[in-house]
Amino acid sequence: MVKGQIRQSLSGYYDVMGEDGVEYRTRARGNFRKKGQTPLVGDLVELKAEKVDQGYLLKIYPRKNQLVRPPVANIDTAVVVTAVKEPDFAANLLDRQLLMLENHGIRPVIYFSKCDLLSEDEASEFAELATYYDRYYHTYMSNQDQVVASLMANLKDEVVVFMGQTGAGKSTLLNAIEPDLQLETGEISKALSRGRHTTRKVTLIPIRESLLADTPGFSSFELLDVTVTDLPTLYPEFRQYQVNCKYRGCLHLKEPKCAVKEAVAAGEILQSRYDNYCQLNELLANQKPKYR
């Protein structure tokens, strides 16, 4: 028996890095299908192998979290690459990503890209916004070389997913992190096995003492498995103030003596964050219930 971590999946095969330092190619036994379990990249597993290329998985250890895109488990941190221009900054999209990560117990890190496209006045204004986010999330908004050094120094021995809107500069950042990839911008996703033509392959790549995975770009983002009562608990600044709300379970909408609404009125909570919250609350309240 060998314990290890799935580093790559492709067409029913799972490459596992064993604790013994040996990489094994394995397949999943039929009992996983009967149990409704699908092994994912990032899973901690037990395997048996008479030869390194003829192993099979015996057990999947409980996961602390998992994502659908890409299908990766046991993620420590997600770097959310967010453009300030080209495409224009979308606060609602950023907040949706942060909420999803909070809901899955994944530490969000924000990287504001393309800051060089801002005018001096725009840069000054956006710096205030970045400062607000930095109160609650580790946030980067500076020269890319400085970001790479600082970012990767804080991501040692972690499973890290990079995510962001299409065109936000995620591939450029990954290329700066690992120049040895020597790929043109736009081709990084294929190297990390998430290109449009390689969707059946998912890989964790060892880079700078961490394991990195890419996600496909997107222009919208849906919140799954979040309820109206869950939503306010996913905002760290709401959690900070809601202990002073008059009513337990306050949704911070029409309730009197709501500490969160008071903080918004006082400028202590960003108005756009609260507006996004109200919009999402309405969407979740109107969605059809899920039956299992």
Short mmCIF file of C-alpha atoms in Angstrom, two decimals:
data_model
loop_
_atom_site.label_atom_id
_atom_site.label_comp_id
_atom_site.label_asym_id
_atom_site.label_seq_id
_atom_site.Cartn_x
_atom_site.Cartn_y
_atom_site.Cartn_z
CA MET A 1 0.00 0.00 0.00
CA VAL A 2 1.24 3.45 -0.92
CA LYS A 3 -0.18 6.83 0.06
CA GLY A 4 0.09 9.75 -2.30
CA GLN A 5 -1.56 12.65 -4.13
CA ILE A 6 -3.17 12.62 -7.55
CA ARG A 7 -1.22 15.10 -9.70
CA GLN A 8 -2.82 14.45 -13.09
CA SER A 9 -5.92 12.83 -14.56
CA LEU A 10 -6.40 11.90 -18.20
CA SER A 11 -8.90 9.56 -19.86
CA GLY A 12 -9.47 7.42 -16.77
CA TYR A 13 -5.81 7.30 -15.71
CA TYR A 14 -4.54 8.98 -12.54
CA ASP A 15 -0.88 9.84 -12.02
CA VAL A 16 -0.11 9.76 -8.31
CA MET A 17 2.98 11.14 -6.59
CA GLY A 18 3.61 8.69 -3.77
CA GLU A 19 4.96 9.61 -0.36
CA ASP A 20 7.88 7.38 -1.32
CA GLY A 21 8.83 9.88 -4.08
CA VAL A 22 7.76 7.54 -6.91
CA GLU A 23 5.14 8.54 -9.49
CA TYR A 24 2.55 5.85 -10.21
CA ARG A 25 0.08 5.58 -13.08
CA THR A 26 -3.16 4.15 -11.73
CA ARG A 27 -6.79 3.46 -12.54
CA ALA A 28 -9.81 3.65 -10.24
CA ARG A 29 -11.43 0.41 -9.12
CA GLY A 30 -15.08 -0.21 -9.92
CA ASN A 31 -16.21 0.23 -6.33
CA PHE A 32 -15.64 4.00 -6.63
CA ARG A 33 -18.28 4.12 -9.36
CA LYS A 34 -20.69 2.13 -7.21
CA LYS A 35 -20.15 4.61 -4.37
CA GLY A 36 -20.65 7.57 -6.71
CA GLN A 37 -17.05 8.71 -6.16
CA THR A 38 -14.81 10.18 -8.83
CA PRO A 39 -11.12 10.66 -8.05
CA LEU A 40 -9.94 14.24 -8.57
CA VAL A 41 -6.56 15.84 -9.05
CA GLY A 42 -5.41 16.95 -5.60
CA ASP A 43 -7.02 13.96 -3.86
CA LEU A 44 -4.99 12.19 -1.18
CA VAL A 45 -5.26 8.50 -1.92
CA GLU A 46 -4.07 4.99 -1.18
CA LEU A 47 -2.98 2.78 -4.05
CA LYS A 48 -1.52 -0.62 -4.79
CA ALA A 49 0.90 -1.19 -7.65
CA GLU A 50 3.04 -4.16 -8.64
CA LYS A 51 4.53 -1.95 -11.35
CA VAL A 52 4.68 1.87 -11.42
CA ASP A 53 2.50 1.98 -14.55
CA GLN A 54 -0.06 -0.63 -13.47
CA GLY A 55 -1.46 0.54 -10.17
CA TYR A 56 -5.01 0.99 -8.96
CA LEU A 57 -6.58 3.28 -6.40
CA LEU A 58 -7.92 1.75 -3.21
CA LYS A 59 -9.10 4.70 -1.16
CA ILE A 60 -9.81 8.42 -1.43
CA TYR A 61 -9.30 10.33 1.80
CA PRO A 62 -11.92 12.93 2.79
CA ARG A 63 -11.56 16.24 0.92
CA LYS A 64 -11.49 19.62 2.58
CA ASN A 65 -12.92 21.21 -0.59
CA GLN A 66 -13.21 20.85 -4.34
CA LEU A 67 -13.90 22.95 -7.43
CA VAL A 68 -15.82 22.08 -10.58
CA ARG A 69 -13.72 24.17 -12.99
CA PRO A 70 -11.14 22.78 -12.93
CA PRO A 71 -12.05 19.57 -11.06
CA VAL A 72 -9.40 19.88 -8.34
CA ALA A 73 -9.62 18.94 -4.66
CA ASN A 74 -7.92 20.08 -1.45
CA ILE A 75 -7.08 23.59 -2.65
CA ASP A 76 -5.32 25.90 -0.20
CA THR A 77 -5.35 29.21 -2.09
CA ALA A 78 -6.91 30.71 -5.21
CA VAL A 79 -5.27 33.67 -6.94
CA VAL A 80 -8.06 35.77 -8.47
CA VAL A 81 -6.59 37.73 -11.38
CA THR A 82 -8.76 40.81 -11.93
CA ALA A 83 -8.19 43.36 -14.68
CA VAL A 84 -8.61 47.04 -13.90
CA LYS A 85 -8.94 47.77 -17.65
CA GLU A 86 -9.34 45.83 -20.90
CA PRO A 87 -11.70 44.33 -19.81
CA ASP A 88 -13.02 47.00 -17.46
CA PHE A 89 -13.04 46.23 -13.75
CA ALA A 90 -16.18 44.31 -12.75
CA ALA A 91 -16.76 44.54 -9.00
CA ASN A 92 -19.75 42.20 -9.11
CA LEU A 93 -17.75 39.45 -10.83
CA LEU A 94 -14.87 39.83 -8.38
CA ASP A 95 -17.21 39.62 -5.41
CA ARG A 96 -18.90 36.49 -6.79
CA GLN A 97 -15.52 34.78 -7.10
CA LEU A 98 -14.53 35.76 -3.58
CA LEU A 99 -17.85 34.53 -2.18
CA MET A 100 -17.49 31.18 -3.95
CA LEU A 101 -14.01 30.73 -2.51
CA GLU A 102 -15.17 31.66 1.00
CA ASN A 103 -17.99 29.14 0.64
CA HIS A 104 -15.47 26.39 -0.18
CA GLY A 105 -12.98 27.30 2.54
CA ILE A 106 -10.34 28.42 0.03
CA ARG A 107 -8.12 31.40 0.86
CA PRO A 108 -8.59 34.13 -1.77
CA VAL A 109 -5.69 36.26 -2.99
CA ILE A 110 -6.47 39.15 -5.34
CA TYR A 111 -4.10 40.30 -8.08
CA PHE A 112 -5.21 43.49 -9.85
CA SER A 113 -3.70 43.30 -13.33
CA LYS A 114 -3.05 45.87 -16.09
CA CYS A 115 -2.56 48.70 -13.61
CA ASP A 116 -0.16 50.31 -16.08
CA LEU A 117 -3.16 51.15 -18.29
CA LEU A 118 -4.59 53.52 -15.68
CA SER A 119 -4.04 57.25 -15.75
CA GLU A 120 -2.59 58.89 -12.63
CA ASP A 121 -6.04 59.97 -11.45
CA GLU A 122 -7.52 56.54 -12.18
CA ALA A 123 -4.63 54.82 -10.41
CA SER A 124 -5.09 56.97 -7.32
CA GLU A 125 -8.82 56.25 -7.25
CA PHE A 126 -8.35 52.53 -7.78
CA ALA A 127 -5.67 52.34 -5.09
CA GLU A 128 -8.35 53.34 -2.56
CA LEU A 129 -10.53 50.47 -3.75
CA ALA A 130 -7.61 48.03 -3.57
CA THR A 131 -6.82 49.23 -0.04
CA TYR A 132 -10.36 48.38 1.01
CA TYR A 133 -10.15 44.85 -0.39
CA ASP A 134 -6.74 44.43 1.22
CA ARG A 135 -8.34 44.81 4.66
CA TYR A 136 -10.05 41.47 4.16
CA TYR A 137 -8.08 39.67 1.42
CA HIS A 138 -4.38 39.56 0.57
CA THR A 139 -4.27 42.00 -2.37
CA TYR A 140 -1.59 42.90 -4.91
CA MET A 141 -1.54 46.02 -7.09
CA SER A 142 1.98 46.91 -8.17
CA ASN A 143 4.83 46.09 -10.54
CA GLN A 144 4.43 42.52 -11.80
CA ASP A 145 7.99 41.46 -10.91
CA GLN A 146 7.48 42.63 -7.34
CA VAL A 147 4.13 40.86 -7.21
CA VAL A 148 5.59 37.56 -8.39
CA ALA A 149 8.33 37.56 -5.76
CA SER A 150 5.99 38.48 -2.92
CA LEU A 151 3.12 36.30 -4.11
CA MET A 152 5.09 33.10 -4.48
CA ALA A 153 6.93 33.67 -1.19
CA ASN A 154 3.52 33.43 0.50
CA LEU A 155 2.40 30.32 -1.39
CA LYS A 156 4.96 27.73 -0.35
CA ASP A 157 3.86 24.10 -0.05
CA GLU A 158 0.31 24.86 -1.17
CA VAL A 159 -2.12 23.72 -3.84
CA VAL A 160 -2.90 26.93 -5.72
CA VAL A 161 -5.49 27.61 -8.40
CA PHE A 162 -5.28 30.64 -10.69
CA MET A 163 -8.62 31.98 -11.86
CA GLY A 164 -9.91 35.07 -13.58
CA GLN A 165 -12.05 36.64 -16.26
CA THR A 166 -11.12 35.95 -19.86
CA GLY A 167 -8.45 38.46 -20.90
CA ALA A 168 -7.59 39.52 -17.36
CA GLY A 169 -3.90 38.63 -17.71
CA LYS A 170 -3.84 35.31 -15.89
CA SER A 171 -1.59 33.69 -18.49
CA THR A 172 0.80 36.65 -18.41
CA LEU A 173 1.12 36.29 -14.64
CA LEU A 174 1.71 32.53 -14.88
CA ASN A 175 4.36 33.12 -17.53
CA ALA A 176 6.10 35.60 -15.20
CA ILE A 177 5.99 33.07 -12.36
CA GLU A 178 7.54 30.33 -14.48
CA PRO A 179 9.52 31.73 -17.44
CA ASP A 180 10.82 28.24 -18.25
CA LEU A 181 7.43 27.45 -19.74
CA GLN A 182 8.63 29.62 -22.67
CA LEU A 183 5.16 29.90 -24.12
CA GLU A 184 3.39 32.80 -25.75
CA THR A 185 0.59 34.45 -23.79
CA GLY A 186 -2.61 32.59 -24.55
CA GLU A 187 -0.88 29.20 -24.64
CA ILE A 188 -0.25 28.85 -20.90
CA SER A 189 -3.63 27.23 -20.29
CA LYS A 190 -2.75 24.41 -22.64
CA ALA A 191 0.54 23.87 -20.80
CA LEU A 192 -1.38 23.66 -17.55
CA SER A 193 -3.79 21.29 -19.24
CA ARG A 194 -6.88 23.45 -19.25
CA GLY A 195 -6.94 24.66 -22.84
CA ARG A 196 -10.14 24.34 -24.85
CA HIS A 197 -8.83 21.28 -26.68
CA THR A 198 -7.50 19.45 -23.61
CA THR A 199 -10.48 19.63 -21.27
CA ARG A 200 -10.18 15.95 -20.31
CA LYS A 201 -6.76 16.52 -18.79
CA VAL A 202 -6.15 18.24 -15.46
CA THR A 203 -2.70 18.71 -13.95
CA LEU A 204 -1.03 20.12 -10.86
CA ILE A 205 2.40 21.42 -11.87
CA PRO A 206 5.18 21.77 -9.27
CA ILE A 207 6.41 25.37 -9.57
CA ARG A 208 8.38 27.30 -6.94
CA GLU A 209 7.64 24.95 -4.03
CA SER A 210 3.91 24.90 -4.78
CA LEU A 211 1.50 22.98 -6.99
CA LEU A 212 -0.25 25.23 -9.48
CA ALA A 213 -3.41 24.67 -11.51
CA ASP A 214 -5.06 26.92 -14.04
CA THR A 215 -8.80 27.45 -14.57
CA PRO A 216 -10.53 28.28 -17.85
CA GLY A 217 -11.30 31.94 -18.37
CA PHE A 218 -14.87 33.09 -17.99
CA SER A 219 -16.99 36.22 -18.36
CA SER A 220 -19.67 35.35 -15.80
CA PHE A 221 -19.77 33.42 -12.57
CA GLU A 222 -22.63 31.61 -10.89
CA LEU A 223 -22.86 30.92 -7.18
CA LEU A 224 -23.82 27.31 -6.55
CA ASP A 225 -25.14 25.82 -3.32
CA VAL A 226 -25.33 29.18 -1.53
CA THR A 227 -28.53 30.09 0.32
CA VAL A 228 -29.91 33.47 1.32
CA THR A 229 -28.92 32.80 4.93
CA ASP A 230 -25.42 31.65 3.90
CA LEU A 231 -24.72 34.74 1.82
CA PRO A 232 -24.06 37.37 4.54
CA THR A 233 -21.72 34.98 6.37
CA LEU A 234 -19.42 34.91 3.32
CA TYR A 235 -18.58 38.63 3.57
CA PRO A 236 -15.75 39.05 6.11
CA GLU A 237 -16.67 42.70 6.76
CA PHE A 238 -20.29 41.73 7.40
CA ARG A 239 -19.16 39.15 9.94
CA GLN A 240 -17.16 41.88 11.65
CA TYR A 241 -20.21 44.11 12.20
CA GLN A 242 -23.19 41.75 12.36
CA VAL A 243 -22.53 40.78 15.98
CA ASN A 244 -23.94 44.22 16.81
CA CYS A 245 -27.15 43.79 14.79
CA LYS A 246 -30.31 43.89 16.89
CA TYR A 247 -31.71 40.65 15.47
CA ARG A 248 -29.96 37.32 15.32
CA GLY A 249 -29.91 36.10 11.73
CA CYS A 250 -30.19 39.64 10.40
CA LEU A 251 -30.00 39.68 6.58
CA HIS A 252 -28.98 43.37 6.53
CA LEU A 253 -31.80 44.42 4.24
CA LYS A 254 -34.91 45.91 5.86
CA GLU A 255 -34.26 45.00 9.49
CA PRO A 256 -34.07 47.90 11.98
CA LYS A 257 -30.92 48.65 13.96
CA CYS A 258 -28.72 46.72 11.54
CA ALA A 259 -25.03 47.31 12.30
CA VAL A 260 -24.01 46.35 8.76
CA LYS A 261 -26.28 48.96 7.14
CA GLU A 262 -25.02 51.52 9.63
CA ALA A 263 -21.43 50.68 8.64
CA VAL A 264 -22.34 51.13 4.97
CA ALA A 265 -23.91 54.52 5.69
CA ALA A 266 -20.79 55.55 7.63
CA GLY A 267 -18.52 54.53 4.74
CA GLU A 268 -16.92 51.74 6.74
CA ILE A 269 -18.26 49.09 4.34
CA LEU A 270 -17.84 49.76 0.63
CA GLN A 271 -21.15 50.76 -0.98
CA SER A 272 -20.49 48.62 -4.08
CA ARG A 273 -19.95 45.55 -1.89
CA TYR A 274 -23.29 46.11 -0.19
CA ASP A 275 -25.05 46.81 -3.51
CA ASN A 276 -23.64 43.56 -4.94
CA TYR A 277 -24.83 41.75 -1.82
CA CYS A 278 -28.39 43.08 -2.25
CA GLN A 279 -28.41 42.03 -5.90
CA LEU A 280 -27.16 38.53 -5.12
CA ASN A 281 -29.60 38.20 -2.24
CA GLU A 282 -32.47 38.93 -4.61
CA LEU A 283 -31.20 36.41 -7.17
CA LEU A 284 -30.81 33.68 -4.56
CA ALA A 285 -34.22 34.42 -3.03
CA ASN A 286 -35.87 33.97 -6.44
CA GLN A 287 -34.03 30.83 -7.54
CA LYS A 288 -35.87 27.54 -7.58
CA PRO A 289 -35.12 25.21 -4.64
CA LYS A 290 -32.90 22.22 -5.39
CA TYR A 291 -34.17 18.77 -4.61
CA ARG A 292 -31.77 15.96 -3.87
#
